[in-house]
Structure formats: C-alpha cells, structure tokens
C-alpha cells in the first residue's frame, strides 16, 4: 500500500475518451495526484503528450509503476486493466457501465486481493438521489415507479448504469421500477425517478451539465482508495 504522504501516481484507462480527457484535465490541477500513464484501445497518435506517456491496451505490460488505476472505458476493456491491477497489487476505480454478470464477478474476484471501487455515477447529486429514491419507495409502496434517462447519442448502453443503480435502490425500498431511455444530441446525463399515485405524482430529477462532476468524484475516490485494504467498495463507503 502506498504511503499517505506520497503523491499518488495514477493510470488513466480510457484516456482518449470523453471521460478520460476530463480526468486528465482535472488531474493536472491536483497536487496530491499525478498522471503517469494514459491507456486507450487504439495505438496513440503521439507517444508522449505534455510529458505523459500514452499506451495502447496491447502495450499494458509496459506501463510504468502506478498507485491506482482509473477506468472509464467499455465493458470489454475491463479484463485487461483488472488483470494488470491484480498482477501489480494496485487498486482500481471504475466508472465503466453496462458490465455483464461475468464482469461483476471478475471485480468481486479481484477485490479479494486489491481494493476495487465501481460506481455507475460519481456525482455527489446522484449519490444523494439514491437515498431519496429508496426513502420515497419505502413511503409510497402502492405507487408506480418509473425511471427515465437521457444521454448523448454516442452512449452505447441502455438503460444507463445510473438508472439501474437508482432502480436497485427503489427495489430496496419495495418498488418495482420500469425504465425508459432516450439518446439525443450531446446530453451529458439526466435521470428522472417518477412515483405516480392516484391523482398525484412526484419526480426526483438529476441533471448533469458537465462531465467534470463525474471526473472530480472519480479522482476523489482514487485518492481515497489508494489507502484502503483489499475489498469491494462503493461511493457511500467514502462518506462514512
Ligand atoms: N460512472 C460515471 O460517473 C460515468 C460513467 N461513464 C461511463 O464511462 C465509460 C466511458 O464513457 P465515455 O468516456 O463517454 O466513452 P468514450 O467512448 O468517449 O471513451 C471510451 C474510452 O475507452 C477506450 N476503450 C474502449 N474500449 C476499450 C478496450 N476494449 N480496452 C481499452 N480501452 C478501451 C477508448 O479508446 P479508443 O479511443 O482508442 O477507442 C476510449 O479511450 C462508459 O461506460 C460510460 O457509460 C461515463 C460518464 C460518467
Ligand atoms: O455514458 C455516459 O455519458 C454516462 N454514463 C453513466 C451511466 O451510464 O449512468 C453516468 C452518466 O449518466 C454519464
């Protein structure tokens, strides 16, 4: 485990993506974290950008020493970065959504040897929204619960990871949610959880207008996870 006084060396997996770029931009403003490797699926156009080495996923074995990996890629990218983290005994923060059951099981297995934190949404607002949804579901047992999510037209998975996570909280409260998804324009991410009863309804809405909220949350999680023992963690564990 790294010493708490050190700067934490971070590997970004999915570096060329929308989230990867936001993470690298915000990482540059942190004194406690330093990017030491950027990994993407394709071969990088430039090997080194502003002193940061870029790697294709096929070159993962050659990345320098790092203290924590942050992964925002696609489900089929998970195995390789998880394998590297286990091999090197390093924690993994992942925001990748749309994981299969076998992807989830691989995270559980890795968590027996390294700290692993997966969150479908790293914004503070959605973390709080989960609590509100579970409470509303508990209080409104006979009402219908529906979750509507809207995202940019390049998003591949539906329903979004956030919608499914909010749905799981609704189920914990006793609701049986249904889902609807919209893909349009450049919407960063919007989620509405609706509870409808006879003659009235409640809508709990979260709108993200910048990916920076997700990136900031993931960086915060990475700094925290670097000091934890092996195990499977959630964002809520950071708030205890
Ligand atoms: N948890 C959260 O708060 C959030 C989660 N997300 C999730 O993060 C993920 C990424 O989103 P976004 O940045 O918009 O996606 P992009 O498509 O913009 O970026 C994906 C990145 O992952 C890389 N990649 C894709 N497949 C692989 C692979 N098999 N191995 C290694 N790298 C791979 C791509 O490399 P290349 O460019 O070479 O193809 C690219 O760098 C999605 O699952 C999304 O749902 C998004 C926002 C917030
Ligand atoms: O792909 C995205 O963009 C987002 N994905 C996450 C999800 O699937 O919930 C989080 C956020 O809504 C943006």
mmCIF file of C-alpha atoms and ligand atoms in Angstrom:
data_model
loop_
_atom_site.group_PDB
_atom_site.id
_atom_site.type_symbol
_atom_site.label_atom_id
_atom_site.label_comp_id
_atom_site.label_asym_id
_atom_site.label_seq_id
_atom_site.Cartn_x
_atom_site.Cartn_y
_atom_site.Cartn_z
ATOM 1 C CA UNK A 1 0.000 0.000 0.000
ATOM 2 C CA UNK A 2 1.343 3.482 -0.813
ATOM 3 C CA UNK A 3 2.468 5.866 1.946
ATOM 4 C CA UNK A 4 -0.138 8.557 2.676
ATOM 5 C CA UNK A 5 2.398 11.404 2.337
ATOM 6 C CA UNK A 6 3.368 10.475 -1.237
ATOM 7 C CA UNK A 7 1.892 11.882 -4.407
ATOM 8 C CA UNK A 8 -0.433 9.193 -5.775
ATOM 9 C CA UNK A 9 0.572 8.018 -9.262
ATOM 10 C CA UNK A 10 -2.477 7.463 -11.459
ATOM 11 C CA UNK A 11 -3.018 5.403 -14.611
ATOM 12 C CA UNK A 12 -5.994 6.510 -16.727
ATOM 13 C CA UNK A 13 -7.631 3.687 -18.726
ATOM 14 C CA UNK A 14 -9.880 5.038 -21.485
ATOM 15 C CA UNK A 15 -7.722 8.147 -21.727
ATOM 16 C CA UNK A 16 -8.760 9.226 -25.234
ATOM 17 C CA UNK A 17 -12.473 9.188 -24.371
ATOM 18 C CA UNK A 18 -14.864 11.908 -23.218
ATOM 19 C CA UNK A 19 -14.322 10.965 -19.565
ATOM 20 C CA UNK A 20 -10.628 10.171 -19.969
ATOM 21 C CA UNK A 21 -9.972 13.663 -21.312
ATOM 22 C CA UNK A 22 -11.930 15.315 -18.467
ATOM 23 C CA UNK A 23 -9.991 13.219 -15.923
ATOM 24 C CA UNK A 24 -6.604 14.174 -17.377
ATOM 25 C CA UNK A 25 -7.529 17.878 -17.474
ATOM 26 C CA UNK A 26 -8.654 17.907 -13.823
ATOM 27 C CA UNK A 27 -5.799 15.657 -12.680
ATOM 28 C CA UNK A 28 -3.348 18.321 -13.843
ATOM 29 C CA UNK A 29 -4.830 20.716 -11.250
ATOM 30 C CA UNK A 30 -4.297 18.335 -8.265
ATOM 31 C CA UNK A 31 -1.159 18.434 -6.155
ATOM 32 C CA UNK A 32 -1.809 15.073 -4.462
ATOM 33 C CA UNK A 33 -2.295 13.110 -7.719
ATOM 34 C CA UNK A 34 -0.084 12.731 -10.784
ATOM 35 C CA UNK A 35 -0.947 11.036 -14.086
ATOM 36 C CA UNK A 36 1.853 8.613 -15.040
ATOM 37 C CA UNK A 37 0.223 6.629 -17.878
ATOM 38 C CA UNK A 38 -2.673 7.061 -20.306
ATOM 39 C CA UNK A 39 -4.139 3.953 -21.951
ATOM 40 C CA UNK A 40 -6.623 3.669 -24.833
ATOM 41 C CA UNK A 41 -7.855 0.889 -27.087
ATOM 42 C CA UNK A 42 -6.159 2.245 -30.238
ATOM 43 C CA UNK A 43 -2.488 2.981 -30.764
ATOM 44 C CA UNK A 44 -1.840 6.607 -29.709
ATOM 45 C CA UNK A 45 -1.153 9.204 -32.397
ATOM 46 C CA UNK A 46 1.542 10.693 -30.145
ATOM 47 C CA UNK A 47 3.600 8.586 -27.709
ATOM 48 C CA UNK A 48 4.138 11.395 -25.182
ATOM 49 C CA UNK A 49 1.877 14.431 -24.628
ATOM 50 C CA UNK A 50 2.976 17.094 -22.103
ATOM 51 C CA UNK A 51 5.354 14.572 -20.544
ATOM 52 C CA UNK A 52 2.633 11.900 -20.129
ATOM 53 C CA UNK A 53 3.269 8.545 -21.883
ATOM 54 C CA UNK A 54 0.362 7.097 -23.908
ATOM 55 C CA UNK A 55 -0.133 3.342 -24.480
ATOM 56 C CA UNK A 56 -2.457 1.108 -26.491
ATOM 57 C CA UNK A 57 -4.207 -1.573 -24.429
ATOM 58 C CA UNK A 58 -1.994 -4.188 -26.169
ATOM 59 C CA UNK A 59 1.022 -2.465 -24.574
ATOM 60 C CA UNK A 60 -0.307 -2.565 -20.997
ATOM 61 C CA UNK A 61 2.599 -4.733 -19.767
ATOM 62 C CA UNK A 62 4.948 -1.797 -20.463
ATOM 63 C CA UNK A 63 3.227 0.890 -18.326
ATOM 64 C CA UNK A 64 5.331 2.414 -15.521
ATOM 65 C CA UNK A 65 4.664 1.886 -11.794
ATOM 66 C CA UNK A 66 1.336 3.378 -10.640
ATOM 67 C CA UNK A 67 -0.542 3.534 -7.309
ATOM 68 C CA UNK A 68 -4.144 3.487 -8.580
ATOM 69 C CA UNK A 69 -5.889 2.957 -11.932
ATOM 70 C CA UNK A 70 -8.994 4.861 -13.017
ATOM 71 C CA UNK A 71 -11.012 3.115 -15.720
ATOM 72 C CA UNK A 72 -13.689 4.773 -17.859
ATOM 73 C CA UNK A 73 -13.685 2.544 -20.937
ATOM 74 C CA UNK A 74 -16.117 -0.080 -22.202
ATOM 75 C CA UNK A 75 -17.094 -3.445 -20.670
ATOM 76 C CA UNK A 76 -14.775 -5.412 -22.990
ATOM 77 C CA UNK A 77 -11.845 -3.349 -21.731
ATOM 78 C CA UNK A 78 -12.288 -4.330 -18.106
ATOM 79 C CA UNK A 79 -10.478 -7.711 -18.049
ATOM 80 C CA UNK A 80 -7.127 -6.323 -19.180
ATOM 81 C CA UNK A 81 -6.924 -3.424 -16.711
ATOM 82 C CA UNK A 82 -8.298 -5.545 -13.869
ATOM 83 C CA UNK A 83 -5.676 -8.218 -14.620
ATOM 84 C CA UNK A 84 -2.892 -5.632 -14.553
ATOM 85 C CA UNK A 85 -4.114 -4.177 -11.238
ATOM 86 C CA UNK A 86 -4.196 -7.649 -9.650
ATOM 87 C CA UNK A 87 -0.766 -8.512 -11.080
ATOM 88 C CA UNK A 88 0.752 -5.329 -9.641
ATOM 89 C CA UNK A 89 -1.302 -5.273 -6.420
ATOM 90 C CA UNK A 90 -2.821 -1.862 -7.217
ATOM 91 C CA UNK A 91 -6.377 -0.506 -6.533
ATOM 92 C CA UNK A 92 -8.892 0.084 -9.340
ATOM 93 C CA UNK A 93 -11.581 2.767 -9.554
ATOM 94 C CA UNK A 94 -14.003 2.091 -12.403
ATOM 95 C CA UNK A 95 -16.882 4.123 -13.799
ATOM 96 C CA UNK A 96 -17.496 1.832 -16.758
ATOM 97 C CA UNK A 97 -21.179 0.939 -17.153
ATOM 98 C CA UNK A 98 -23.005 -1.872 -18.927
ATOM 99 C CA UNK A 99 -20.885 -4.604 -17.300
ATOM 100 C CA UNK A 100 -22.070 -8.194 -17.715
ATOM 101 C CA UNK A 101 -22.558 -10.547 -14.769
ATOM 102 C CA UNK A 102 -19.172 -12.095 -15.533
ATOM 103 C CA UNK A 103 -17.619 -8.597 -15.404
ATOM 104 C CA UNK A 104 -19.164 -8.084 -11.970
ATOM 105 C CA UNK A 105 -17.852 -11.481 -10.834
ATOM 106 C CA UNK A 106 -14.363 -10.584 -12.090
ATOM 107 C CA UNK A 107 -14.477 -7.406 -9.962
ATOM 108 C CA UNK A 108 -15.510 -9.461 -6.920
ATOM 109 C CA UNK A 109 -12.651 -11.909 -7.504
ATOM 110 C CA UNK A 110 -10.104 -9.097 -7.916
ATOM 111 C CA UNK A 111 -11.370 -7.466 -4.722
ATOM 112 C CA UNK A 112 -10.045 -10.406 -2.707
ATOM 113 C CA UNK A 113 -6.514 -9.155 -3.433
ATOM 114 C CA UNK A 114 -6.809 -5.414 -4.298
ATOM 115 C CA UNK A 115 -9.225 -2.558 -3.408
ATOM 116 C CA UNK A 116 -11.909 -2.143 -6.108
ATOM 117 C CA UNK A 117 -14.500 0.652 -6.311
ATOM 118 C CA UNK A 118 -17.111 0.643 -9.097
ATOM 119 C CA UNK A 119 -19.713 3.400 -9.318
ATOM 120 C CA UNK A 120 -22.213 3.962 -12.114
ATOM 121 C CA UNK A 121 -22.221 7.677 -11.318
ATOM 122 C CA UNK A 122 -19.522 9.641 -9.456
ATOM 123 C CA UNK A 123 -21.557 12.845 -8.955
ATOM 124 C CA UNK A 124 -22.470 13.926 -5.428
ATOM 125 C CA UNK A 125 -26.040 14.659 -6.514
ATOM 126 C CA UNK A 126 -26.744 11.128 -7.740
ATOM 127 C CA UNK A 127 -25.184 9.649 -4.604
ATOM 128 C CA UNK A 128 -27.725 11.636 -2.541
ATOM 129 C CA UNK A 129 -30.536 10.918 -5.026
ATOM 130 C CA UNK A 130 -30.141 7.186 -4.354
ATOM 131 C CA UNK A 131 -31.019 7.735 -0.690
ATOM 132 C CA UNK A 132 -34.051 9.879 -1.621
ATOM 133 C CA UNK A 133 -35.315 7.267 -4.084
ATOM 134 C CA UNK A 134 -35.099 4.436 -1.560
ATOM 135 C CA UNK A 135 -36.920 6.554 1.050
ATOM 136 C CA UNK A 136 -39.675 7.584 -1.384
ATOM 137 C CA UNK A 137 -40.166 3.973 -2.497
ATOM 138 C CA UNK A 138 -40.494 2.862 1.128
ATOM 139 C CA UNK A 139 -43.148 5.536 1.819
ATOM 140 C CA UNK A 140 -45.090 5.077 -1.444
ATOM 141 C CA UNK A 141 -45.437 1.299 -1.624
ATOM 142 C CA UNK A 142 -48.568 1.254 -3.818
ATOM 143 C CA UNK A 143 -47.412 3.933 -6.329
ATOM 144 C CA UNK A 144 -45.886 3.171 -9.741
ATOM 145 C CA UNK A 145 -42.156 3.823 -10.029
ATOM 146 C CA UNK A 146 -40.599 4.666 -13.419
ATOM 147 C CA UNK A 147 -37.078 5.781 -14.305
ATOM 148 C CA UNK A 148 -36.413 7.858 -17.431
ATOM 149 C CA UNK A 149 -32.843 8.634 -18.506
ATOM 150 C CA UNK A 150 -31.475 10.813 -21.347
ATOM 151 C CA UNK A 151 -27.901 10.779 -22.674
ATOM 152 C CA UNK A 152 -25.843 11.852 -25.705
ATOM 153 C CA UNK A 153 -26.314 9.871 -28.898
ATOM 154 C CA UNK A 154 -22.896 8.139 -28.653
ATOM 155 C CA UNK A 155 -23.746 6.303 -25.444
ATOM 156 C CA UNK A 156 -23.834 2.549 -26.084
ATOM 157 C CA UNK A 157 -25.539 1.042 -23.027
ATOM 158 C CA UNK A 158 -29.214 1.402 -22.079
ATOM 159 C CA UNK A 159 -30.632 1.709 -19.526
ATOM 160 C CA UNK A 160 -27.738 3.736 -18.150
ATOM 161 C CA UNK A 161 -25.741 2.375 -15.236
ATOM 162 C CA UNK A 162 -27.138 5.173 -13.087
ATOM 163 C CA UNK A 163 -30.740 4.282 -13.963
ATOM 164 C CA UNK A 164 -30.101 0.661 -12.995
ATOM 165 C CA UNK A 165 -28.377 1.696 -9.752
ATOM 166 C CA UNK A 166 -31.272 4.032 -8.859
ATOM 167 C CA UNK A 167 -33.657 1.198 -9.746
ATOM 168 C CA UNK A 168 -31.821 -1.089 -7.343
ATOM 169 C CA UNK A 169 -32.299 1.490 -4.569
ATOM 170 C CA UNK A 170 -36.015 1.742 -5.463
ATOM 171 C CA UNK A 171 -36.264 -2.053 -5.236
ATOM 172 C CA UNK A 172 -34.615 -1.971 -1.810
ATOM 173 C CA UNK A 173 -37.469 0.336 -0.797
ATOM 174 C CA UNK A 174 -40.033 -2.129 -2.151
ATOM 175 C CA UNK A 175 -40.778 -0.626 -5.607
ATOM 176 C CA UNK A 176 -40.668 -2.432 -8.943
ATOM 177 C CA UNK A 177 -39.318 0.209 -11.336
ATOM 178 C CA UNK A 178 -39.581 0.209 -15.122
ATOM 179 C CA UNK A 179 -37.099 2.008 -17.395
ATOM 180 C CA UNK A 180 -37.139 4.276 -20.467
ATOM 181 C CA UNK A 181 -34.063 5.592 -22.313
ATOM 182 C CA UNK A 182 -33.510 8.481 -24.736
ATOM 183 C CA UNK A 183 -30.357 9.061 -26.794
ATOM 184 C CA UNK A 184 -30.114 12.543 -28.327
ATOM 185 C CA UNK A 185 -27.597 15.286 -29.119
ATOM 186 C CA UNK A 186 -24.897 15.934 -26.549
ATOM 187 C CA UNK A 187 -26.888 15.480 -23.303
ATOM 188 C CA UNK A 188 -24.347 14.786 -20.544
ATOM 189 C CA UNK A 189 -26.743 12.779 -18.360
ATOM 190 C CA UNK A 190 -30.269 13.244 -16.958
ATOM 191 C CA UNK A 191 -32.248 10.918 -14.705
ATOM 192 C CA UNK A 192 -35.851 11.253 -13.544
ATOM 193 C CA UNK A 193 -37.345 8.873 -10.993
ATOM 194 C CA UNK A 194 -41.116 9.247 -11.026
ATOM 195 C CA UNK A 195 -43.506 7.944 -8.377
ATOM 196 C CA UNK A 196 -47.133 8.115 -9.554
ATOM 197 C CA UNK A 197 -50.185 7.560 -7.353
ATOM 198 C CA UNK A 198 -53.903 8.297 -7.732
ATOM 199 C CA UNK A 199 -54.279 11.982 -8.636
ATOM 200 C CA UNK A 200 -50.648 12.980 -7.910
ATOM 201 C CA UNK A 201 -47.024 12.221 -8.683
ATOM 202 C CA UNK A 202 -43.510 13.026 -7.506
ATOM 203 C CA UNK A 203 -40.496 13.480 -9.806
ATOM 204 C CA UNK A 204 -36.964 13.297 -8.458
ATOM 205 C CA UNK A 205 -34.656 14.723 -11.133
ATOM 206 C CA UNK A 206 -30.882 14.921 -11.517
ATOM 207 C CA UNK A 207 -29.263 16.770 -14.433
ATOM 208 C CA UNK A 208 -25.515 16.730 -15.035
ATOM 209 C CA UNK A 209 -24.402 19.604 -17.261
ATOM 210 C CA UNK A 210 -20.671 18.851 -17.198
ATOM 211 C CA UNK A 211 -18.593 15.631 -17.146
ATOM 212 C CA UNK A 212 -16.344 17.392 -14.643
ATOM 213 C CA UNK A 213 -18.694 16.332 -11.827
ATOM 214 C CA UNK A 214 -18.033 12.668 -12.653
ATOM 215 C CA UNK A 215 -14.296 13.220 -13.146
ATOM 216 C CA UNK A 216 -13.927 15.122 -9.856
ATOM 217 C CA UNK A 217 -15.739 12.367 -7.973
ATOM 218 C CA UNK A 218 -13.585 9.658 -9.563
ATOM 219 C CA UNK A 219 -10.349 11.497 -8.687
ATOM 220 C CA UNK A 220 -11.551 11.911 -5.105
ATOM 221 C CA UNK A 221 -12.350 8.187 -4.999
ATOM 222 C CA UNK A 222 -8.915 7.279 -6.414
ATOM 223 C CA UNK A 223 -7.079 9.332 -3.769
ATOM 224 C CA UNK A 224 -9.172 7.621 -1.084
ATOM 225 C CA UNK A 225 -8.971 4.071 -2.466
ATOM 226 C CA UNK A 226 -5.160 4.174 -2.698
ATOM 227 C CA UNK A 227 -5.058 3.980 1.114
ATOM 228 C CA UNK A 228 -7.605 1.173 1.595
ATOM 229 C CA UNK A 229 -7.257 -2.558 2.241
ATOM 230 C CA UNK A 230 -8.348 -5.059 -0.461
ATOM 231 C CA UNK A 231 -12.126 -5.324 -0.821
ATOM 232 C CA UNK A 232 -15.121 -4.191 -2.865
ATOM 233 C CA UNK A 233 -16.102 -0.577 -2.136
ATOM 234 C CA UNK A 234 -18.955 1.801 -3.039
ATOM 235 C CA UNK A 235 -19.010 5.605 -3.076
ATOM 236 C CA UNK A 236 -21.065 5.503 0.113
ATOM 237 C CA UNK A 237 -18.106 3.893 1.925
ATOM 238 C CA UNK A 238 -16.128 7.107 1.386
ATOM 239 C CA UNK A 239 -18.745 9.180 3.200
ATOM 240 C CA UNK A 240 -18.687 7.087 6.424
HETATM 241 N N1 LIG B 1 -19.549 6.361 -13.583
HETATM 242 C C1 LIG B 1 -19.695 7.587 -14.089
HETATM 243 O O1 LIG B 1 -19.819 8.589 -13.346
HETATM 244 C C2 LIG B 1 -19.660 7.755 -15.570
HETATM 245 C C3 LIG B 1 -19.516 6.635 -16.350
HETATM 246 N N2 LIG B 1 -19.387 6.770 -17.702
HETATM 247 C C4 LIG B 1 -19.080 5.532 -18.412
HETATM 248 O O2 LIG B 1 -17.694 5.580 -18.745
HETATM 249 C C5 LIG B 1 -17.467 4.841 -19.933
HETATM 250 C C6 LIG B 1 -16.723 5.712 -20.940
HETATM 251 O O3 LIG B 1 -17.547 6.782 -21.342
HETATM 252 P P1 LIG B 1 -17.027 7.859 -22.402
HETATM 253 O O4 LIG B 1 -15.762 8.488 -21.919
HETATM 254 O O5 LIG B 1 -18.189 8.712 -22.752
HETATM 255 O O6 LIG B 1 -16.693 6.880 -23.648
HETATM 256 P P2 LIG B 1 -15.775 7.163 -24.920
HETATM 257 O O7 LIG B 1 -16.284 6.264 -25.988
HETATM 258 O O8 LIG B 1 -15.655 8.621 -25.177
HETATM 259 O O9 LIG B 1 -14.325 6.629 -24.457
HETATM 260 C C7 LIG B 1 -14.051 5.281 -24.250
HETATM 261 C C8 LIG B 1 -12.567 5.129 -23.951
HETATM 262 O O10 LIG B 1 -12.285 3.762 -23.641
HETATM 263 C C9 LIG B 1 -11.357 3.244 -24.571
HETATM 264 N N3 LIG B 1 -11.711 1.852 -24.826
HETATM 265 C C10 LIG B 1 -12.802 1.366 -25.448
HETATM 266 N N4 LIG B 1 -12.769 0.026 -25.487
HETATM 267 C C11 LIG B 1 -11.621 -0.339 -24.882
HETATM 268 C C12 LIG B 1 -10.983 -1.586 -24.630
HETATM 269 N N5 LIG B 1 -11.538 -2.724 -25.019
HETATM 270 N N6 LIG B 1 -9.795 -1.582 -23.984
HETATM 271 C C13 LIG B 1 -9.226 -0.429 -23.589
HETATM 272 N N7 LIG B 1 -9.760 0.774 -23.821
HETATM 273 C C14 LIG B 1 -10.946 0.817 -24.452
HETATM 274 C C15 LIG B 1 -11.447 4.118 -25.804
HETATM 275 O O11 LIG B 1 -10.231 4.051 -26.547
HETATM 276 P P3 LIG B 1 -10.246 4.420 -28.147
HETATM 277 O O12 LIG B 1 -10.483 5.908 -28.224
HETATM 278 O O13 LIG B 1 -8.864 4.031 -28.592
HETATM 279 O O14 LIG B 1 -11.346 3.607 -28.761
HETATM 280 C C16 LIG B 1 -11.644 5.476 -25.130
HETATM 281 O O15 LIG B 1 -10.410 5.948 -24.624
HETATM 282 C C17 LIG B 1 -18.833 4.353 -20.403
HETATM 283 O O16 LIG B 1 -19.029 3.040 -19.919
HETATM 284 C C18 LIG B 1 -19.798 5.329 -19.711
HETATM 285 O O17 LIG B 1 -21.070 4.794 -19.533
HETATM 286 C C19 LIG B 1 -19.412 7.970 -18.317
HETATM 287 C C20 LIG B 1 -19.582 9.113 -17.595
HETATM 288 C C21 LIG B 1 -19.734 9.096 -16.156
HETATM 289 O O1 LIG B 2 -22.105 7.378 -20.703
HETATM 290 C C1 LIG B 2 -22.294 8.451 -20.063
HETATM 291 O O2 LIG B 2 -22.097 9.560 -20.573
HETATM 292 C C2 LIG B 2 -22.725 8.351 -18.670
HETATM 293 N N1 LIG B 2 -22.788 7.175 -18.137
HETATM 294 C C3 LIG B 2 -23.108 6.860 -16.795
HETATM 295 C C4 LIG B 2 -24.320 5.948 -16.744
HETATM 296 O O3 LIG B 2 -24.416 5.017 -17.558
HETATM 297 O O4 LIG B 2 -25.154 6.123 -15.862
HETATM 298 C C5 LIG B 2 -23.175 8.064 -15.890
HETATM 299 C C6 LIG B 2 -23.615 9.352 -16.534
HETATM 300 O O5 LIG B 2 -25.005 9.424 -16.548
HETATM 301 C C7 LIG B 2 -22.994 9.590 -17.904
#
